[in-house]
Amino acid sequence: MPVRFIDHPLVSHKMGLLRKKDIDIQSFRELTTEISAILTYEAVRDTVTESCSIHGWSSELTVRHIKDKRITLLPILRAGLGMVNGALSMMPWARVSVMGIYRDEVTLQPVPYYENLVPNIADYTAIILDPMLATGGSVSETVGILKKQGCRKIKGIFLVAAPEGVERLQKDHPDFEIYAAALDEKLNDKGYILPGLGDAGDKIFGTY
Ligand code: PRP
Ligand code: URA
């Protein structure tokens, strides 16, 4: 499974700001948006382009454009919503599918509760958006649901990944591509990533 941790000074800098304990809601949202744009840029690097002719200001010329724009973003509710604007800033034409899954606080098992996917998702590349890849349960469940619908090209972008989550996805879905801004140390006994960000959904929505 391709796993890429984006090693870039801007990402390191922004992640450092995002990790501050007393960060305010606005800064958390803005940084999440900015980092998500960079992760999206990396995640679509393999997109195929083709040449086409246009009327340039001085002459006819050949330029390149994206051949197949069937890409759907797929935020996992709720925290993944915080990454949508950043991803859309790179690909304003992208469709948005939504997956509602929460993690049971005691068992840490994913609980699906809502799904609204683009029709014919089997024809699309799906890019899952979730700030936190912790045990990997929520994402593994989501990838399983997408595969049942016939979707074959599935990637995910994450602000922070835990080694446990990466390992789980490598086992459950070896073809799933991971792009993350950081690989952290481990999970604590409540399934939170250390050093991590805390509860990303609470920070994005202000529910703390
Ligand atoms: C968080 C996070 C992921 C999930 C990660 O969501 O946004 O979706 O936990 O954990 P996992 O890898 O162990 O499954 P949460 O369930 O807290 O819901 P929220 O987005 O509504 O806050
Ligand atoms: N969900 C979060 O928001 N943070 C974690 O560290 C783990 C799951």
Coordinates of N, CA and C and ligand atoms in Angstrom, one line a residue:
M1 N 0.9 -1.2 0.0 CA 0.0 0.0 0.0 C 0.9 1.3 0.0
P2 N 0.6 2.2 -0.9 CA 1.4 3.4 -0.9 C 1.1 4.3 0.3
V3 N 2.1 4.6 1.1 CA 1.9 5.5 2.2 C 2.8 6.6 2.1
R4 N 2.3 7.8 2.1 CA 3.3 9.0 1.9 C 3.0 10.0 3.0
F5 N 4.1 10.3 3.7 CA 4.1 11.4 4.7 C 4.7 12.6 4.1
I6 N 4.0 13.7 4.0 CA 4.4 14.8 3.2 C 5.5 15.6 4.0
D7 N 6.7 15.5 3.4 CA 7.9 16.1 4.1 C 8.1 17.4 3.4
H8 N 7.6 18.5 3.9 CA 7.7 19.8 3.3 C 7.7 20.8 4.4
P9 N 8.6 21.8 4.3 CA 8.7 22.8 5.4 C 7.4 23.5 5.7
L10 N 6.5 23.8 4.7 CA 5.3 24.5 5.0 C 4.3 23.6 5.8
V11 N 4.4 22.3 5.5 CA 3.5 21.3 6.2 C 4.0 21.2 7.7
S12 N 5.3 21.1 7.8 CA 5.9 21.0 9.2 C 5.5 22.2 10.0
H13 N 5.7 23.4 9.4 CA 5.4 24.6 10.1 C 3.9 24.7 10.5
K14 N 3.1 24.4 9.5 CA 1.6 24.5 9.8 C 1.2 23.5 10.8
M15 N 1.8 22.3 10.8 CA 1.4 21.3 11.7 C 1.9 21.7 13.2
G16 N 3.0 22.3 13.2 CA 3.5 22.8 14.5 C 2.5 23.8 15.1
L17 N 2.0 24.7 14.3 CA 1.0 25.7 14.8 C -0.3 25.0 15.2
L18 N -0.7 24.0 14.5 CA -1.9 23.2 14.7 C -1.9 22.5 16.0
R19 N -0.7 22.1 16.4 CA -0.6 21.2 17.6 C -0.6 22.0 18.9
K20 N -0.6 23.4 18.9 CA -0.6 24.2 20.1 C -1.8 23.9 20.9
K21 N -1.7 23.7 22.2 CA -2.8 23.4 23.1 C -3.9 24.4 23.1
D22 N -3.5 25.7 23.1 CA -4.5 26.8 23.2 C -4.9 27.4 21.9
I23 N -4.7 26.6 20.8 CA -5.1 27.2 19.5 C -6.6 27.5 19.5
D24 N -6.9 28.7 18.8 CA -8.3 29.1 18.7 C -9.0 28.4 17.5
I25 N -10.4 28.4 17.5 CA -11.1 27.7 16.5 C -10.7 28.2 15.1
Q26 N -10.7 29.5 14.9 CA -10.4 30.1 13.6 C -9.1 29.6 13.0
S27 N -8.0 29.6 13.9 CA -6.7 29.2 13.4 C -6.7 27.7 13.1
F28 N -7.4 26.9 13.9 CA -7.4 25.4 13.7 C -8.1 25.2 12.3
R29 N -9.2 25.9 12.1 CA -9.9 25.7 10.8 C -9.1 26.1 9.6
E30 N -8.4 27.3 9.8 CA -7.6 27.8 8.6 C -6.5 26.9 8.3
L31 N -5.8 26.5 9.4 CA -4.6 25.6 9.1 C -5.0 24.2 8.6
T32 N -6.1 23.7 9.0 CA -6.7 22.5 8.5 C -7.0 22.6 7.0
T33 N -7.6 23.7 6.7 CA -7.9 24.0 5.2 C -6.6 24.1 4.4
E34 N -5.6 24.8 4.9 CA -4.3 25.0 4.2 C -3.6 23.6 4.0
I35 N -3.5 22.9 5.1 CA -2.8 21.6 5.0 C -3.5 20.6 4.1
S36 N -4.9 20.7 4.2 CA -5.7 19.8 3.3 C -5.4 20.1 1.8
A37 N -5.3 21.3 1.5 CA -5.0 21.7 0.1 C -3.7 21.1 -0.4
I38 N -2.7 21.2 0.5 CA -1.3 20.6 0.1 C -1.4 19.1 0.0
L39 N -2.1 18.4 0.9 CA -2.3 17.0 0.9 C -3.0 16.6 -0.4
T40 N -4.0 17.3 -0.8 CA -4.8 17.0 -2.0 C -3.9 17.1 -3.2
Y41 N -3.1 18.2 -3.2 CA -2.1 18.4 -4.3 C -1.2 17.1 -4.5
E42 N -0.8 16.6 -3.4 CA 0.1 15.4 -3.5 C -0.7 14.2 -3.9
A43 N -1.9 14.1 -3.3 CA -2.7 12.8 -3.6 C -3.1 12.7 -5.0
V44 N -3.2 13.8 -5.8 CA -3.6 13.6 -7.2 C -2.5 13.7 -8.2
R45 N -1.3 13.6 -7.7 CA -0.1 13.7 -8.5 C -0.1 12.7 -9.7
D46 N -0.8 11.5 -9.5 CA -0.8 10.5 -10.6 C -1.9 10.7 -11.6
T47 N -2.7 11.8 -11.5 CA -3.8 12.1 -12.4 C -3.3 12.2 -13.8
V48 N -4.0 11.6 -14.7 CA -3.6 11.6 -16.2 C -4.0 12.9 -16.8
T49 N -3.2 13.5 -17.6 CA -3.5 14.7 -18.4 C -3.5 14.3 -19.9
E50 N -4.1 15.2 -20.7 CA -4.1 15.0 -22.1 C -3.9 16.4 -22.8
S51 N -3.4 16.4 -24.0 CA -3.2 17.7 -24.6 C -4.5 18.1 -25.4
C52 N -4.7 19.4 -25.4 CA -5.8 20.0 -26.2 C -5.4 21.3 -26.8
S53 N -6.1 21.8 -27.8 CA -5.7 23.0 -28.4 C -6.6 24.1 -27.9
I54 N -6.0 25.3 -27.7 CA -6.7 26.5 -27.2 C -6.3 27.7 -28.0
H55 N -7.2 28.7 -28.0 CA -6.8 30.0 -28.6 C -6.0 30.8 -27.5
G56 N -4.7 30.9 -27.6 CA -3.9 31.7 -26.6 C -4.0 33.1 -27.0
W57 N -3.4 34.0 -26.2 CA -3.5 35.4 -26.5 C -2.8 35.8 -27.8
S58 N -1.7 35.0 -28.1 CA -1.0 35.4 -29.3 C -1.1 34.4 -30.4
S59 N -1.5 33.2 -30.1 CA -1.6 32.1 -31.2 C -2.4 30.9 -30.7
E60 N -2.6 30.0 -31.6 CA -3.2 28.7 -31.2 C -2.0 27.9 -30.4
L61 N -2.4 27.3 -29.4 CA -1.3 26.5 -28.7 C -1.9 25.2 -28.1
T62 N -1.0 24.3 -27.8 CA -1.4 23.1 -27.2 C -1.1 23.1 -25.7
V63 N -2.1 22.8 -24.9 CA -1.9 22.8 -23.4 C -2.4 21.5 -22.9
R64 N -2.2 21.3 -21.6 CA -2.6 20.0 -21.0 C -3.8 20.2 -20.1
H65 N -4.7 19.3 -20.1 CA -5.7 19.4 -19.0 C -6.0 18.0 -18.5
I66 N -6.7 18.0 -17.4 CA -7.0 16.7 -16.7 C -8.0 15.9 -17.6
K67 N -7.6 14.6 -17.8 CA -8.4 13.8 -18.8 C -9.7 13.4 -18.2
D68 N -9.7 13.0 -16.9 CA -10.9 12.4 -16.3 C -11.1 13.1 -15.0
K69 N -12.2 13.9 -14.9 CA -12.4 14.7 -13.7 C -13.4 14.0 -12.7
R70 N -13.6 12.7 -13.0 CA -14.5 12.0 -12.1 C -13.7 11.7 -10.7
I71 N -13.7 12.7 -9.9 CA -13.1 12.5 -8.6 C -14.1 12.9 -7.6
T72 N -14.3 12.1 -6.6 CA -15.2 12.5 -5.5 C -14.4 12.6 -4.2
L73 N -14.6 13.7 -3.5 CA -14.1 13.8 -2.1 C -15.1 13.1 -1.2
L74 N -14.6 12.5 -0.1 CA -15.5 11.8 0.7 C -15.1 12.1 2.2
P75 N -15.6 13.2 2.7 CA -15.3 13.5 4.1 C -16.1 12.5 5.0
I76 N -15.4 12.1 6.1 CA -16.0 11.2 7.1 C -16.5 12.2 8.2
L77 N -17.9 12.2 8.4 CA -18.5 13.1 9.4 C -18.0 12.7 10.8
R78 N -17.8 13.7 11.6 CA -17.9 15.1 11.2 C -16.6 15.8 10.8
A79 N -15.5 15.3 11.5 CA -14.3 16.1 11.4 C -13.8 16.3 9.9
G80 N -14.1 15.3 9.1 CA -13.6 15.4 7.7 C -14.2 16.6 7.0
L81 N -15.3 17.1 7.4 CA -15.9 18.3 6.8 C -14.9 19.5 6.8
G82 N -14.1 19.5 7.9 CA -13.1 20.6 8.0 C -12.0 20.6 6.9
M83 N -11.9 19.5 6.2 CA -10.9 19.4 5.1 C -11.5 19.7 3.7
V84 N -12.8 19.8 3.6 CA -13.4 19.9 2.3 C -13.0 21.1 1.5
N85 N -13.1 22.3 2.2 CA -12.7 23.5 1.5 C -11.3 23.5 1.0
G86 N -10.4 23.0 1.7 CA -9.0 22.9 1.3 C -8.9 22.1 0.1
A87 N -9.5 20.9 0.1 CA -9.4 20.0 -1.1 C -10.1 20.6 -2.3
L88 N -11.3 21.3 -2.1 CA -12.0 21.9 -3.2 C -11.2 23.1 -3.8
S89 N -10.3 23.7 -2.9 CA -9.6 24.9 -3.5 C -8.6 24.4 -4.5
M90 N -8.2 23.1 -4.5 CA -7.3 22.5 -5.5 C -8.2 22.0 -6.7
M91 N -9.4 21.5 -6.4 CA -10.2 20.8 -7.4 C -11.6 21.2 -7.3
P92 N -11.9 22.5 -7.8 CA -13.3 23.0 -7.6 C -14.4 22.2 -8.3
W93 N -14.0 21.4 -9.2 CA -15.0 20.6 -9.9 C -15.3 19.3 -9.2
A94 N -14.6 18.9 -8.2 CA -14.8 17.6 -7.6 C -16.2 17.5 -7.0
R95 N -16.8 16.3 -7.1 CA -18.0 16.0 -6.4 C -17.7 15.7 -5.0
V96 N -18.8 15.8 -4.1 CA -18.5 15.5 -2.7 C -19.5 14.4 -2.2
S97 N -19.0 13.3 -1.8 CA -19.8 12.3 -1.2 C -19.6 12.4 0.3
V98 N -20.6 11.9 1.1 CA -20.5 12.0 2.5 C -20.7 10.7 3.2
M99 N -19.8 10.4 4.2 CA -20.0 9.2 5.0 C -20.1 9.6 6.5
G100 N -21.2 9.2 7.1 CA -21.3 9.4 8.5 C -20.9 8.2 9.3
I101 N -19.8 8.3 10.1 CA -19.4 7.2 10.9 C -18.9 7.9 12.2
Y102 N -19.3 7.3 13.4 CA -18.6 7.8 14.6 C -17.9 6.6 15.2
R103 N -17.0 6.9 16.1 CA -16.3 5.8 16.8 C -16.8 5.6 18.2
D104 N -17.3 4.4 18.5 CA -17.9 4.2 19.8 C -16.7 4.5 20.8
E105 N -17.1 5.3 21.8 CA -16.0 5.8 22.8 C -15.5 4.6 23.6
V106 N -16.3 3.6 23.8 CA -15.8 2.5 24.7 C -15.1 1.4 23.9
T107 N -15.8 0.9 22.9 CA -15.3 -0.2 22.1 C -14.3 0.3 21.0
L108 N -14.3 1.5 20.7 CA -13.5 2.1 19.6 C -13.9 1.6 18.2
Q109 N -15.1 0.9 18.2 CA -15.5 0.3 16.9 C -16.2 1.4 16.1
P110 N -16.1 1.4 14.7 CA -16.8 2.4 13.9 C -18.3 2.1 13.8
V111 N -19.1 3.1 13.9 CA -20.6 2.9 13.8 C -21.1 3.8 12.7
P112 N -21.4 3.2 11.5 CA -21.9 4.0 10.4 C -23.3 4.4 10.7
Y113 N -23.7 5.7 10.3 CA -25.0 6.2 10.6 C -25.6 7.0 9.4
Y114 N -24.8 7.3 8.4 CA -25.3 8.0 7.3 C -24.4 7.9 6.1
E115 N -25.0 7.9 4.9 CA -24.2 7.7 3.7 C -24.9 8.4 2.5
N116 N -24.2 9.2 1.8 CA -24.8 9.9 0.6 C -23.7 10.0 -0.4
L117 N -23.6 9.1 -1.3 CA -22.5 9.0 -2.2 C -22.9 9.5 -3.6
V118 N -22.0 9.9 -4.4 CA -22.2 10.3 -5.7 C -22.7 9.1 -6.5
P119 N -23.8 9.3 -7.4 CA -24.2 8.1 -8.2 C -23.1 7.6 -9.0
N120 N -23.1 6.3 -9.3 CA -22.1 5.6 -10.1 C -20.7 5.8 -9.5
I121 N -20.6 5.7 -8.2 CA -19.3 6.0 -7.6 C -18.2 5.0 -8.0
A122 N -18.6 3.9 -8.6 CA -17.7 2.9 -9.1 C -16.8 3.5 -10.2
D123 N -17.3 4.6 -10.9 CA -16.6 5.2 -12.0 C -15.6 6.3 -11.5
Y124 N -15.6 6.5 -10.2 CA -14.9 7.7 -9.7 C -13.6 7.2 -8.9
T125 N -12.7 8.1 -8.8 CA -11.6 8.0 -7.8 C -12.2 8.7 -6.5
A126 N -12.1 8.0 -5.4 CA -12.6 8.5 -4.2 C -11.4 9.0 -3.3
I127 N -11.5 10.2 -2.8 CA -10.5 10.7 -1.8 C -11.1 10.9 -0.5
I128 N -10.9 10.0 0.5 CA -11.4 10.1 1.8 C -10.7 11.2 2.6
L129 N -11.5 12.0 3.3 CA -10.9 13.1 4.1 C -11.3 12.9 5.5
D130 N -10.2 12.8 6.3 CA -10.4 12.7 7.8 C -9.1 13.2 8.5
P131 N -9.3 14.1 9.4 CA -8.0 14.6 10.0 C -7.2 13.5 10.7
M132 N -7.9 12.5 11.3 CA -7.3 11.6 12.3 C -7.4 10.2 11.8
L133 N -6.3 9.5 11.6 CA -6.3 8.1 11.3 C -5.7 7.4 12.6
A134 N -6.6 7.0 13.5 CA -6.2 6.5 14.8 C -6.1 4.9 14.8
T135 N -7.2 4.2 15.2 CA -7.1 2.7 15.1 C -7.2 2.3 13.6
G136 N -7.8 3.2 12.8 CA -8.0 2.9 11.4 C -9.4 2.3 11.2
G137 N -10.2 2.1 12.2 CA -11.5 1.4 12.1 C -12.4 2.2 11.2
S138 N -12.5 3.5 11.4 CA -13.5 4.3 10.6 C -13.1 4.3 9.1
V139 N -11.9 4.4 8.8 CA -11.5 4.4 7.4 C -11.6 3.0 6.8
S140 N -11.2 2.0 7.5 CA -11.3 0.7 7.0 C -12.8 0.3 6.6
E141 N -13.7 0.7 7.5 CA -15.1 0.5 7.3 C -15.5 1.3 6.0
T142 N -15.1 2.5 5.9 CA -15.5 3.4 4.8 C -14.9 2.7 3.5
V143 N -13.7 2.3 3.5 CA -13.1 1.7 2.2 C -13.9 0.5 1.9
G144 N -14.3 -0.3 2.9 CA -15.1 -1.5 2.6 C -16.4 -1.2 2.0
I145 N -17.1 -0.2 2.5 CA -18.4 0.3 1.9 C -18.2 0.7 0.4
L146 N -17.1 1.5 0.2 CA -16.9 1.9 -1.2 C -16.6 0.8 -2.1
K147 N -15.8 -0.2 -1.6 CA -15.5 -1.3 -2.5 C -16.7 -2.1 -2.8
K148 N -17.7 -2.2 -1.8 CA -18.9 -3.0 -2.1 C -19.7 -2.3 -3.2
Q149 N -19.5 -1.0 -3.4 CA -20.2 -0.2 -4.4 C -19.4 -0.2 -5.7
G150 N -18.4 -1.0 -5.7 CA -17.6 -1.1 -7.0 C -16.5 -0.1 -7.1
C151 N -16.3 0.7 -6.2 CA -15.2 1.8 -6.3 C -13.9 1.1 -6.1
R152 N -13.0 1.3 -7.0 CA -11.7 0.6 -7.0 C -10.5 1.5 -6.7
K153 N -10.6 2.8 -7.0 CA -9.5 3.7 -6.8 C -9.8 4.6 -5.6
I154 N -9.2 4.2 -4.5 CA -9.6 4.9 -3.2 C -8.3 5.3 -2.5
K155 N -8.3 6.6 -2.2 CA -7.1 7.2 -1.4 C -7.7 7.9 -0.2
G156 N -6.8 8.3 0.7 CA -7.2 9.1 1.9 C -6.2 10.1 2.3
I157 N -6.7 11.3 2.7 CA -5.7 12.3 3.2 C -6.1 12.5 4.7
F158 N -5.0 12.7 5.4 CA -5.1 12.8 6.9 C -4.1 13.8 7.4
L159 N -4.5 14.5 8.5 CA -3.5 15.4 9.1 C -2.5 14.6 9.9
V160 N -3.0 13.7 10.7 CA -2.2 12.9 11.6 C -2.6 11.4 11.5
A161 N -1.6 10.5 11.4 CA -1.8 9.1 11.3 C -1.0 8.4 12.5
A162 N -1.7 7.4 13.1 CA -1.0 6.6 14.1 C -0.4 5.4 13.4
P163 N 0.7 4.8 13.9 CA 1.2 3.6 13.3 C 0.2 2.5 13.3
E164 N -0.6 2.4 14.4 CA -1.6 1.3 14.5 C -2.6 1.4 13.4
G165 N -3.0 2.6 13.0 CA -4.0 2.8 11.9 C -3.4 2.5 10.6
V166 N -2.2 2.9 10.4 CA -1.6 2.6 9.1 C -1.4 1.1 8.9
E167 N -1.0 0.4 10.0 CA -0.8 -1.1 9.9 C -2.2 -1.8 9.6
R168 N -3.2 -1.3 10.3 CA -4.5 -1.9 10.1 C -5.0 -1.8 8.7
L169 N -4.8 -0.6 8.1 CA -5.2 -0.4 6.7 C -4.3 -1.2 5.7
Q170 N -3.1 -1.4 6.0 CA -2.2 -2.2 5.2 C -2.7 -3.6 5.2
K171 N -3.2 -4.1 6.3 CA -3.7 -5.4 6.4 C -5.1 -5.5 5.7
D172 N -6.0 -4.6 6.1 CA -7.4 -4.7 5.6 C -7.5 -4.4 4.1
H173 N -6.8 -3.3 3.7 CA -7.0 -2.8 2.3 C -5.6 -2.4 1.7
P174 N -4.8 -3.4 1.3 CA -3.4 -3.2 0.9 C -3.4 -2.2 -0.4
D175 N -4.5 -2.0 -1.1 CA -4.5 -1.2 -2.3 C -4.8 0.3 -1.9
F176 N -5.2 0.6 -0.7 CA -5.6 1.9 -0.3 C -4.4 2.8 -0.2
E177 N -4.5 4.0 -0.7 CA -3.3 5.0 -0.7 C -3.5 6.0 0.4
I178 N -2.5 6.1 1.2 CA -2.5 7.1 2.4 C -1.6 8.2 2.1
Y179 N -2.1 9.4 2.3 CA -1.3 10.7 2.3 C -1.5 11.4 3.6
A180 N -0.5 11.6 4.4 CA -0.7 12.2 5.7 C 0.4 13.3 5.9
A181 N 0.0 14.3 6.7 CA 1.0 15.3 7.1 C 1.9 14.9 8.1
A182 N 1.5 13.9 9.0 CA 2.4 13.5 10.1 C 2.1 12.1 10.5
L183 N 3.2 11.3 10.8 CA 3.1 10.0 11.4 C 3.5 10.2 12.9
D184 N 2.5 10.0 13.8 CA 2.8 10.2 15.2 C 3.2 8.9 15.9
E185 N 3.4 9.0 17.2 CA 4.0 7.9 17.9 C 3.1 6.7 18.2
K186 N 2.0 6.9 18.8 CA 1.1 5.8 19.2 C -0.2 6.2 19.6
L187 N -1.1 5.3 20.0 CA -2.4 5.6 20.6 C -2.3 5.5 22.1
N188 N -3.1 6.3 22.8 CA -3.2 6.1 24.3 C -4.3 5.0 24.5
D189 N -4.6 4.8 25.8 CA -5.5 3.7 26.1 C -7.0 4.0 25.8
K190 N -7.2 5.3 25.4 CA -8.6 5.7 24.9 C -8.6 5.8 23.4
G191 N -7.6 5.4 22.7 CA -7.6 5.4 21.3 C -7.2 6.8 20.7
Y192 N -6.7 7.7 21.5 CA -6.3 9.0 21.0 C -4.9 9.0 20.6
I193 N -4.6 9.7 19.5 CA -3.2 9.7 18.9 C -2.3 10.6 19.8
L194 N -1.1 10.1 20.1 CA -0.1 10.8 20.8 C 1.1 11.1 19.9
P195 N 1.7 12.3 19.9 CA 1.1 13.5 20.6 C -0.2 14.0 20.0
G196 N -0.4 13.8 18.8 CA -1.7 14.1 18.2 C -2.2 15.5 18.2
L197 N -3.5 15.7 18.1 CA -4.2 17.0 18.1 C -5.3 17.1 19.1
G198 N -5.5 16.0 19.8 CA -6.7 15.9 20.7 C -7.9 15.5 19.8
D199 N -9.1 16.0 20.2 CA -10.3 15.6 19.4 C -10.5 16.7 18.3
A200 N -10.1 16.2 17.1 CA -10.1 17.1 15.9 C -11.5 17.7 15.6
G201 N -12.6 16.8 15.7 CA -13.9 17.2 15.5 C -14.3 18.3 16.4
D202 N -14.0 18.1 17.7 CA -14.4 19.1 18.7 C -13.7 20.5 18.4
K203 N -12.4 20.4 17.9 CA -11.7 21.6 17.7 C -12.2 22.4 16.4
I204 N -12.7 21.6 15.4 CA -13.2 22.2 14.2 C -14.6 22.8 14.4
F205 N -15.4 22.1 15.2 CA -16.8 22.5 15.4 C -17.0 23.3 16.7
G206 N -16.0 23.4 17.5 CA -16.1 24.2 18.7 C -16.9 23.5 19.8
T207 N -17.0 22.2 19.8 CA -17.8 21.5 20.8 C -17.0 21.0 21.9
Y208 N -16.4 21.9 22.6 CA -15.6 21.6 23.8 C -15.8 22.5 24.9
Ligands
PRP1 C1 -12.7 10.7 14.9 C2 -11.9 11.0 13.6 C3 -12.0 9.8 12.8 C4 -12.0 8.7 13.9 C5 -10.6 8.1 14.0 O1 -14.0 10.9 14.6 O2 -12.4 12.2 12.9 O3 -13.2 9.7 12.0 O4 -12.3 9.4 15.1 O5 -10.6 7.0 14.8 P1 -10.4 5.6 14.3 O6 -9.2 5.6 13.3 O7 -9.9 4.9 15.6 O8 -11.6 5.0 13.7 P2 -15.1 10.7 15.8 O9 -15.6 9.3 15.9 O10 -14.5 11.3 17.1 O11 -16.3 11.6 15.3 P3 -16.4 13.2 15.0 O12 -15.7 13.4 13.7 O13 -17.9 13.3 14.9 O14 -15.8 13.9 16.1
URA2 N1 -10.2 11.1 16.9 C1 -9.7 12.3 17.2 O1 -10.3 13.3 17.0 N2 -8.4 12.3 17.7 C2 -7.7 11.2 18.0 O2 -6.6 11.4 18.5 C3 -8.3 10.0 17.7 C4 -9.5 9.9 17.2

